[in-house]
CSV table of C-alpha atoms in Angstrom, one decimal:
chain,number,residue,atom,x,y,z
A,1,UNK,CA,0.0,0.0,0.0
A,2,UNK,CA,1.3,3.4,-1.1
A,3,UNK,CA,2.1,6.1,1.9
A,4,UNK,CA,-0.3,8.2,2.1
A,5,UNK,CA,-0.3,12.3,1.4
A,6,UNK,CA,-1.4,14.5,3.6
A,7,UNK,CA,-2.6,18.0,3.2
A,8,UNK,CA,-3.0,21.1,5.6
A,9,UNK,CA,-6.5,22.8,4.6
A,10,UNK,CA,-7.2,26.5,6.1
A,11,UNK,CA,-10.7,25.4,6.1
A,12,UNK,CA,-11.7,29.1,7.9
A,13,UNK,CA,-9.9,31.5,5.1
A,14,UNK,CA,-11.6,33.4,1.9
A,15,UNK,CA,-15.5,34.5,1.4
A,16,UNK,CA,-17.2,31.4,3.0
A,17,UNK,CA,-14.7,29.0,5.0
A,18,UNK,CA,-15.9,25.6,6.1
A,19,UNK,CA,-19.0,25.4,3.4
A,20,UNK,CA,-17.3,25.2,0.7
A,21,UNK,CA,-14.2,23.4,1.8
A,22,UNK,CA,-15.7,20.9,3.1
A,23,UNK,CA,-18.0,19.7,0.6
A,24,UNK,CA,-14.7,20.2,-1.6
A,25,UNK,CA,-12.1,18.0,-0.1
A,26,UNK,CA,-15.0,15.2,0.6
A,27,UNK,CA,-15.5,15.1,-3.5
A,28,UNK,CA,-11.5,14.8,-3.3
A,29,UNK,CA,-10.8,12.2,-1.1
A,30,UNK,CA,-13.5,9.7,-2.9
A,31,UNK,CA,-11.5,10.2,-5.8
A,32,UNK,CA,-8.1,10.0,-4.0
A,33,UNK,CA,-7.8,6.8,-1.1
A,34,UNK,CA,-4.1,7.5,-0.8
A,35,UNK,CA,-4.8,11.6,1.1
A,36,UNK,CA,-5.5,12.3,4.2
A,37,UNK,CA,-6.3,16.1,5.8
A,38,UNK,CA,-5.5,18.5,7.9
A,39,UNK,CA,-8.5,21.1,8.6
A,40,UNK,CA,-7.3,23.7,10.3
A,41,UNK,CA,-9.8,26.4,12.0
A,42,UNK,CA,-12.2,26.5,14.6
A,43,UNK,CA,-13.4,23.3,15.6
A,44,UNK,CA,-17.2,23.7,16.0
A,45,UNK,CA,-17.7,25.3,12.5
A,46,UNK,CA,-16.0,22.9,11.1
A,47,UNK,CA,-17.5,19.8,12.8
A,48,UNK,CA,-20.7,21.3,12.0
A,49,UNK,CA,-20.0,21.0,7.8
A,50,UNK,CA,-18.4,17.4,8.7
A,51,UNK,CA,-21.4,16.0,10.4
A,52,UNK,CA,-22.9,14.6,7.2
A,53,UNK,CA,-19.9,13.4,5.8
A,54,UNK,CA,-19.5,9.5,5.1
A,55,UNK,CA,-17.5,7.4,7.5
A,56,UNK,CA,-14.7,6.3,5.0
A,57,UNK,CA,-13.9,10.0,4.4
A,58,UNK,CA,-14.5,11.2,7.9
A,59,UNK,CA,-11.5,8.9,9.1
A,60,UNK,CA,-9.5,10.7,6.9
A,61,UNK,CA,-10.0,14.5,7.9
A,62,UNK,CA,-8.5,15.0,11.3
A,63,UNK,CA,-9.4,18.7,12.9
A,64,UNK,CA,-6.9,20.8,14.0
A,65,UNK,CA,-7.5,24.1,16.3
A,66,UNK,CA,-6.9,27.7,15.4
A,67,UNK,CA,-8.6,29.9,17.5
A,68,UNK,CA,-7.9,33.2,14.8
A,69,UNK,CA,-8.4,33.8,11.1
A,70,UNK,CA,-6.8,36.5,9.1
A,71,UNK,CA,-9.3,38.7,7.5
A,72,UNK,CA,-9.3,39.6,3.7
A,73,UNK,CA,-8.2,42.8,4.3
A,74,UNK,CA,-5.4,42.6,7.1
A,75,UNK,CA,-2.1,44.3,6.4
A,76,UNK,CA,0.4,41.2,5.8
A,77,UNK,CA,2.4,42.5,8.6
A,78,UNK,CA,0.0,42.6,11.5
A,79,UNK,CA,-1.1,39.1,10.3
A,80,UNK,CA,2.1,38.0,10.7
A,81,UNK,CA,2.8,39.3,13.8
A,82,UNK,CA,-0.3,39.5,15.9
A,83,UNK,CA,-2.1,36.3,14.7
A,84,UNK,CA,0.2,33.3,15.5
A,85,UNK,CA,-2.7,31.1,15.9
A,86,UNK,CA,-4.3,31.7,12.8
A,87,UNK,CA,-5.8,29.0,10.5
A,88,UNK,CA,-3.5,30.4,8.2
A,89,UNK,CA,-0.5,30.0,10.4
A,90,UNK,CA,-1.4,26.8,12.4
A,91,UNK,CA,-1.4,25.3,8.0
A,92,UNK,CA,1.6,26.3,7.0
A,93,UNK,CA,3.8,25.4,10.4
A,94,UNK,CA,1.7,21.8,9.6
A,95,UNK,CA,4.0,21.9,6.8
A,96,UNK,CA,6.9,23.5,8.4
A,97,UNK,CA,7.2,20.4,10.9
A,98,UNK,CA,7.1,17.7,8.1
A,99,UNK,CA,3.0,16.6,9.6
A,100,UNK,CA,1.5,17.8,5.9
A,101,UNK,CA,3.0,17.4,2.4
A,102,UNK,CA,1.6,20.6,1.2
A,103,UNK,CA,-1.1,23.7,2.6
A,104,UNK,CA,-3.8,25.2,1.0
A,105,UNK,CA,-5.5,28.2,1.8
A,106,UNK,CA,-7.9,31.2,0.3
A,107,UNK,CA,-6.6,33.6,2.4
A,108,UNK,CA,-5.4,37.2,2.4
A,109,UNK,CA,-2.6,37.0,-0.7
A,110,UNK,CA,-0.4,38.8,1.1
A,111,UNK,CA,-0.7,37.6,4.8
A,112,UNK,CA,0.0,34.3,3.1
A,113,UNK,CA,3.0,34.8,1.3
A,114,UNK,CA,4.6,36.7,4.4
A,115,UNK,CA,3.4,33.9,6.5
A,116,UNK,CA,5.0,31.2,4.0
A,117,UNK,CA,8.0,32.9,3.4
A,118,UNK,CA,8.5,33.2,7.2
A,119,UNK,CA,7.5,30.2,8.2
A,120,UNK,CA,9.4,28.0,5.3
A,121,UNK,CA,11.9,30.2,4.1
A,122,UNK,CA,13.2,30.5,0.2
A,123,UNK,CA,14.8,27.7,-1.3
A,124,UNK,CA,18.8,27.5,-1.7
A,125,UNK,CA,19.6,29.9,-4.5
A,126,UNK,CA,16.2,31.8,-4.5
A,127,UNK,CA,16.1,35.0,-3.9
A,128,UNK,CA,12.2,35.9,-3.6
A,129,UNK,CA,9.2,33.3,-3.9
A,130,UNK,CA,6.2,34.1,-6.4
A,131,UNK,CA,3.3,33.4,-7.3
A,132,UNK,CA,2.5,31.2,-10.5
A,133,UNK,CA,-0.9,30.0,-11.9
A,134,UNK,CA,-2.3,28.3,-15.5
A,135,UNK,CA,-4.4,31.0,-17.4
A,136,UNK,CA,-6.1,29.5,-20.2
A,137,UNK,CA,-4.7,29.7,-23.7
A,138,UNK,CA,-5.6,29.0,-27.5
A,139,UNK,CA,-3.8,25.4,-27.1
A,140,UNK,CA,-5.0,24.7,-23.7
A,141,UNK,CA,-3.5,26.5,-21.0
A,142,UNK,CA,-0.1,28.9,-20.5
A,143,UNK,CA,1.9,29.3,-17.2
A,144,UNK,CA,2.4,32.9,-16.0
A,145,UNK,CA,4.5,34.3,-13.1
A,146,UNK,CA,5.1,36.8,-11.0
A,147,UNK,CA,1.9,37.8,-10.7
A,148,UNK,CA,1.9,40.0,-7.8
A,149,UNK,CA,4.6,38.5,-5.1
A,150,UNK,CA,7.1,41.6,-6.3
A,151,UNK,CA,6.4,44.7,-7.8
A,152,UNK,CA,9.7,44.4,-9.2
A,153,UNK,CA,12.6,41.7,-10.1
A,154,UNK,CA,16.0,41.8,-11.4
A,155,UNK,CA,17.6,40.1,-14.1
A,156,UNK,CA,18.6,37.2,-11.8
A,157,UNK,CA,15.1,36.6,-10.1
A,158,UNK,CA,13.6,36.6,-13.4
A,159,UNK,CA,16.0,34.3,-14.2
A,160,UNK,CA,14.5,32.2,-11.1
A,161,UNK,CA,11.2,33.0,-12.2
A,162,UNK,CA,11.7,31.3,-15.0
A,163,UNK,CA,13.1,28.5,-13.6
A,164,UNK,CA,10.6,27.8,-11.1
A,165,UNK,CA,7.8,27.9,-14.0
A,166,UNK,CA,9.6,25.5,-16.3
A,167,UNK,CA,9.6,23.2,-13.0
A,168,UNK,CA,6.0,23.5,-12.7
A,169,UNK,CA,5.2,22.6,-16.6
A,170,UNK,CA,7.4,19.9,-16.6
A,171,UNK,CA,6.3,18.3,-13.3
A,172,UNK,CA,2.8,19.2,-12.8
A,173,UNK,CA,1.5,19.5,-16.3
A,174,UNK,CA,3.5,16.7,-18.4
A,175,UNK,CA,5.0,19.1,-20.6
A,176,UNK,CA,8.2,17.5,-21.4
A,177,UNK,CA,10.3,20.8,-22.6
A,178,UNK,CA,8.3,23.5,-21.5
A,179,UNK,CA,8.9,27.1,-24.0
A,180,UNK,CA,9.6,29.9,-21.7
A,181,UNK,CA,9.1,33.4,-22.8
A,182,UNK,CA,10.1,36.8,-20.8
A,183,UNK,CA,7.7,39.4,-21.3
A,184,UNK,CA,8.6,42.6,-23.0
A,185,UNK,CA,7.4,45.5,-24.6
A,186,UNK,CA,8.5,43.6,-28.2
A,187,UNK,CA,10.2,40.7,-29.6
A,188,UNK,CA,13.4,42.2,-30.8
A,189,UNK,CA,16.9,42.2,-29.3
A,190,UNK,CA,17.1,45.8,-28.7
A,191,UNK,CA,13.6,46.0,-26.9
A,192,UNK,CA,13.3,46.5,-23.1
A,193,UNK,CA,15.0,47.6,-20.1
A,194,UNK,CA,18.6,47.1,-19.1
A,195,UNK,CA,17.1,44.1,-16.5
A,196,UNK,CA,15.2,42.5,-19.4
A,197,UNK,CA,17.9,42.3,-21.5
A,198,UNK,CA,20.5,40.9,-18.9
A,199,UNK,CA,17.8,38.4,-18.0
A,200,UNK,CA,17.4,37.5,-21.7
A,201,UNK,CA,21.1,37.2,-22.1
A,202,UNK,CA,21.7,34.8,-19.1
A,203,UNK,CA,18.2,32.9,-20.0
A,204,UNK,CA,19.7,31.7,-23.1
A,205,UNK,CA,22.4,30.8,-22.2
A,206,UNK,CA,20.5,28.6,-19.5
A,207,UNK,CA,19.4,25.1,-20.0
A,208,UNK,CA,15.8,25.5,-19.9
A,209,UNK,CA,13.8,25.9,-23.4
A,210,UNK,CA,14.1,29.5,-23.8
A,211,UNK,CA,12.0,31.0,-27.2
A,212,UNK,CA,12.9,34.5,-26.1
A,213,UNK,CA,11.4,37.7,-25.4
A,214,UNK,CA,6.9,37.7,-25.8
A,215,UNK,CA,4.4,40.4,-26.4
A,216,UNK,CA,1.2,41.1,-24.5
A,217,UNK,CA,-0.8,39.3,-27.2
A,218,UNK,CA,1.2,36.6,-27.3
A,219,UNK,CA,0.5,35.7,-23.2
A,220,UNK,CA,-2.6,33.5,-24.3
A,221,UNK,CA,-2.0,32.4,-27.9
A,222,UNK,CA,-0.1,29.2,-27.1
A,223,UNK,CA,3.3,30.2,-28.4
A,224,UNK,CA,4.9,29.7,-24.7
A,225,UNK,CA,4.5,27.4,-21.8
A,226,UNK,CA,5.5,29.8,-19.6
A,227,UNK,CA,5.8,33.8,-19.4
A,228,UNK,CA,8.1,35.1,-17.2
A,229,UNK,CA,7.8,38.8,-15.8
A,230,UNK,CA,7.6,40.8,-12.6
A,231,UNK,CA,4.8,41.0,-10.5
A,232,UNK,CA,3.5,44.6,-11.1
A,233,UNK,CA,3.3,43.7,-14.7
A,234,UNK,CA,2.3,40.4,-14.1
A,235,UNK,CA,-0.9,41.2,-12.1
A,236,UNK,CA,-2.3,44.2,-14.2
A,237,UNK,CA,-1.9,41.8,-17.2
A,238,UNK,CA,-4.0,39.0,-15.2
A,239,UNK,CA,-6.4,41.4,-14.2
A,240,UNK,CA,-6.5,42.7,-18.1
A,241,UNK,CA,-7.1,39.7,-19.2
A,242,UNK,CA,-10.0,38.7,-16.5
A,243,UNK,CA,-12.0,42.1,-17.3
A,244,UNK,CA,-11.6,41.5,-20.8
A,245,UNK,CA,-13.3,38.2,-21.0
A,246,UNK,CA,-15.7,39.6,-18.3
A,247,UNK,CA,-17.0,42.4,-20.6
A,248,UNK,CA,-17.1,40.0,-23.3
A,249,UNK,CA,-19.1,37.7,-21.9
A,250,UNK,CA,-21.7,40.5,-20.9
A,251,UNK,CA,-21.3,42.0,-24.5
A,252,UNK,CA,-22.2,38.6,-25.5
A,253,UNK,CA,-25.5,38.0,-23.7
A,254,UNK,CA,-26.6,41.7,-24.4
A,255,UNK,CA,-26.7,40.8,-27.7
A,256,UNK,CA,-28.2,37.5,-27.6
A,257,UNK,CA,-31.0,39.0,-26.0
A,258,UNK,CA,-31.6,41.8,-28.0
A,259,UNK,CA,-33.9,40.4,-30.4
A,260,UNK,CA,-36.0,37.0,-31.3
A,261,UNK,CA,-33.7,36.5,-33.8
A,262,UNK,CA,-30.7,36.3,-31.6
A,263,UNK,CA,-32.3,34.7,-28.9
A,264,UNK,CA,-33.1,31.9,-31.6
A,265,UNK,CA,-29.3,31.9,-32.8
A,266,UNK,CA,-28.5,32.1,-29.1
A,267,UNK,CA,-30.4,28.4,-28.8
A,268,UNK,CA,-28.6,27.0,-31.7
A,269,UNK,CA,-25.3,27.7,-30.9
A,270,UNK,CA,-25.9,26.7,-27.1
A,271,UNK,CA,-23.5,23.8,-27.4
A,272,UNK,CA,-21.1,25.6,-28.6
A,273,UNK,CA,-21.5,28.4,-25.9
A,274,UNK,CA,-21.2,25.8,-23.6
A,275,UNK,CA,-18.0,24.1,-24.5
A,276,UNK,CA,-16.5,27.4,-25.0
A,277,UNK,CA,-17.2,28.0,-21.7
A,278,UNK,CA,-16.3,25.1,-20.1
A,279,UNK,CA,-12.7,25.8,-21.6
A,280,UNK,CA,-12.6,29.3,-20.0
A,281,UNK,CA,-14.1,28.5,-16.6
A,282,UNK,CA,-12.0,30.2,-14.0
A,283,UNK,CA,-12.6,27.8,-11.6
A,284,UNK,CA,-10.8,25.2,-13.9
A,285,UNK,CA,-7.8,27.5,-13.2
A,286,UNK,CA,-8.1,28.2,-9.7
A,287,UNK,CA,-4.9,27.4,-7.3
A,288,UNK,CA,-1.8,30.0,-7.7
A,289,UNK,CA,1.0,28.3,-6.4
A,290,UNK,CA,4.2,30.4,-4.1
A,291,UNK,CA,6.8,29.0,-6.0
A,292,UNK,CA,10.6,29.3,-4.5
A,293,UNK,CA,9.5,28.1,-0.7
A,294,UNK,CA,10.8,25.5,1.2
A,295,UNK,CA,7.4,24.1,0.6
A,296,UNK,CA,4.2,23.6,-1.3
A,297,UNK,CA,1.4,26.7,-0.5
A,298,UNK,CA,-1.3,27.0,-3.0
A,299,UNK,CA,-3.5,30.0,-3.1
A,300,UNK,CA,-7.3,29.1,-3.9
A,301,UNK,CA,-9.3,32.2,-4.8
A,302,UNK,CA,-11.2,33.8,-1.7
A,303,UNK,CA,-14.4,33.6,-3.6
A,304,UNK,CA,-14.0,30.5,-4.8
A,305,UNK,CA,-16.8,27.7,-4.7
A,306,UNK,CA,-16.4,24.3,-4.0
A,307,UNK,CA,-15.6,23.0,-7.7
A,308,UNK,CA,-12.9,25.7,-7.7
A,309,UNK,CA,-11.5,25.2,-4.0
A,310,UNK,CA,-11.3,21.2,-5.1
A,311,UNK,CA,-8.9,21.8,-8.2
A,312,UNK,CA,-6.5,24.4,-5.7
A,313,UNK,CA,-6.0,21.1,-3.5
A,314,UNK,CA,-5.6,18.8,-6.6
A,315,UNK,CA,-3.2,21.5,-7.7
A,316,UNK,CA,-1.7,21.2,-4.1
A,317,UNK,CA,-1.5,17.2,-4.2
A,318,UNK,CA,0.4,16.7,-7.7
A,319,UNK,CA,3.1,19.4,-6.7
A,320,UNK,CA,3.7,17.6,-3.1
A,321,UNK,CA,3.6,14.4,-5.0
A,322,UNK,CA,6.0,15.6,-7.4
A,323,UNK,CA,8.4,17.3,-5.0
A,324,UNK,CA,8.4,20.8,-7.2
A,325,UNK,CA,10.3,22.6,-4.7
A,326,UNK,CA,13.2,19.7,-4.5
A,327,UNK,CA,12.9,20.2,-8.2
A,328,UNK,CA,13.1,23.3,-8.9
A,329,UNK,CA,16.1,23.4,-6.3
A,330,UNK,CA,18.1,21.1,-8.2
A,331,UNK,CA,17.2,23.4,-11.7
A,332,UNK,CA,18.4,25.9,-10.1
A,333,UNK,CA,22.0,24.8,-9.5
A,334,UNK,CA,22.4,23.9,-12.9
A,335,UNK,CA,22.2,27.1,-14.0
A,336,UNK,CA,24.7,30.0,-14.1
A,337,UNK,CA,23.1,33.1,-13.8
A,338,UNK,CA,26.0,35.3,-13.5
A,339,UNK,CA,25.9,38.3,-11.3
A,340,UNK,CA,24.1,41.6,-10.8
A,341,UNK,CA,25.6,44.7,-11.8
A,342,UNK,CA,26.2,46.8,-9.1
């Protein structure tokens, strides 16, 4: 029988806590007999959600006390320092002491990654961690980081960046030579800041599948696994690209309801609709990982449901199972990155 995986779960964290995580990591473990959990939170609410949940499962969920939660909008710093019993915190040092594989948690961005990075540390040879999720593409689905960890990066952390992302493709993903791309204002040599170009210099001369420097429209048209930038760039492009296919979905159903006619094209292309939907569901995507810890943290959204919560702790299990941060370690010190200009 294979050892079995076990996860921390802030199970208090995000928009609605215990009723959607719950409900979520049940669906999981029916599908997955080899995890166990760790919910972390106040113990009442939670046995309150677990009180209708089948035996076989139930012997799998221990519940661990926290007696505070970090709100949404808590300055990273007071988290940190004033709430050491937070579900948040109680998760991660789960992890710390070797008790869970990996912790998941739609908590306050922030509060996590300066909980994380506290609590874990950085890997050997990383400088800061980031944050890394899938955004879907035109060939399925393209990796994109930093997006929001570091409002800015030099030429070696982008470097790291990159590195770190090409770990995740490879191992998470099954993409056996993952193309990695460094965002810039335009393909050519000449383009971009001194940083950019020093990155791009040492990135290919770097063992991973470099394709060079990518444009803007060229983040979701499947021409790179992975798009490396900082995370001030990184997050207004992700939240570009999420108001973009908001408007045009309202566009879309403005129109369809603007006359019989469309309303009767609406019903015929309804299949369609659908599919295209299913391919850009957001909650397919949910689960932003903090790459460059000693450690596997994964970032569900804080209004995510239950469908979406479920694939941030799927996203959680195949990097513990995996051992991304052991590989991205290793990646790391094959590389020769030079040094910073002073």
């Amino acid at each position: 029988m294979s050892q079995r995986l076990t996860l921390a779960i802030d199970a208090m964290s995000g928009d609605r806590g215990p009723s959607v995580v719950v409900p979520a990591v049940v669906e999981l473990l029916r599908d997955s007999a080899d995890v166990e959990l760790a919910l972390v939170g106040h113990p009442g609410d939670i046995e309150t959600h677990l009180a209708t949940v089948p035996s076989g499962e139930r012997s799998r969920i221990r519940v661990v006390p926290a007696s505070e939660v970090v709100t949404m909008d808590e300055p990273p710093a007071e988290a940190l320092r004033r709430k050491r019993d937070s579900s948040m915190r109680v998760a991660i040092n789960l992890v710390k002491s070797g008790e869970a594989r990996a912790c998941v948690s739609a908590g306050n961005t922030g509060a996590l990654m300066a909980t994380a990075r506290f609590v874990l540390k950085t890997l050997p040879g990383v400088d800061r961690p980031a944050i890394l999720s899938a955004i879907p593409s035109a060939d399925g689905h393209t990796h994109m980081l930093d997006l929001g960890a570091n409002s800015s990066a030099t030429a070696r952390q982008l470097c790291e960046f990159a590195v770190m992302g090409a770990v995740v493709a490879h191992d998470v993903h099954g993409l056996a030579q993952p193309r990695v791309g460094l965002l810039n204002i335009g393909t050519e040599e000449i383009k971009g800041n001194d940083v950019l170009r020093q990155a791009h210099q040492w990135l290919r001369s770097s063992t991973l599948n470099y394709t060079g420097f990518v444009e803007g429209d060229q983040i979701l048209s499947g021409d790179v696994d992975v798009v490396v930038t900082d995370g001030f760039t990184g997050n207004v492009a992700l939240k570009t690209i999420e108001g973009v296919a908001r408007t045009l979905a309202g566009i879309a159903r403005e129109e369809f309801r603007r006359s019989p006619a469309n309303r009767l094209m609406a019903l015929v292309a309804s299949p369609m609709l659908r599919r295209l939907a299913a391919r850009v569901d957001p909650r397919r995507y949910n689960g932003a990982t903090l790459v460059g810890l000693n450690g596997v943290v994964v970032k569900s959204h804080g209004g995510a449901d239950s469908v979406a919560f479920a694939n941030a702790v799927r996203t959680a299990m195949l990097e513990a199972r995996k051992g991304v941060p052991t590989q991205i370690s290793e990646l790391l010190q094959a590389q020769d990155f030079g040094t910073e200009a002073t």
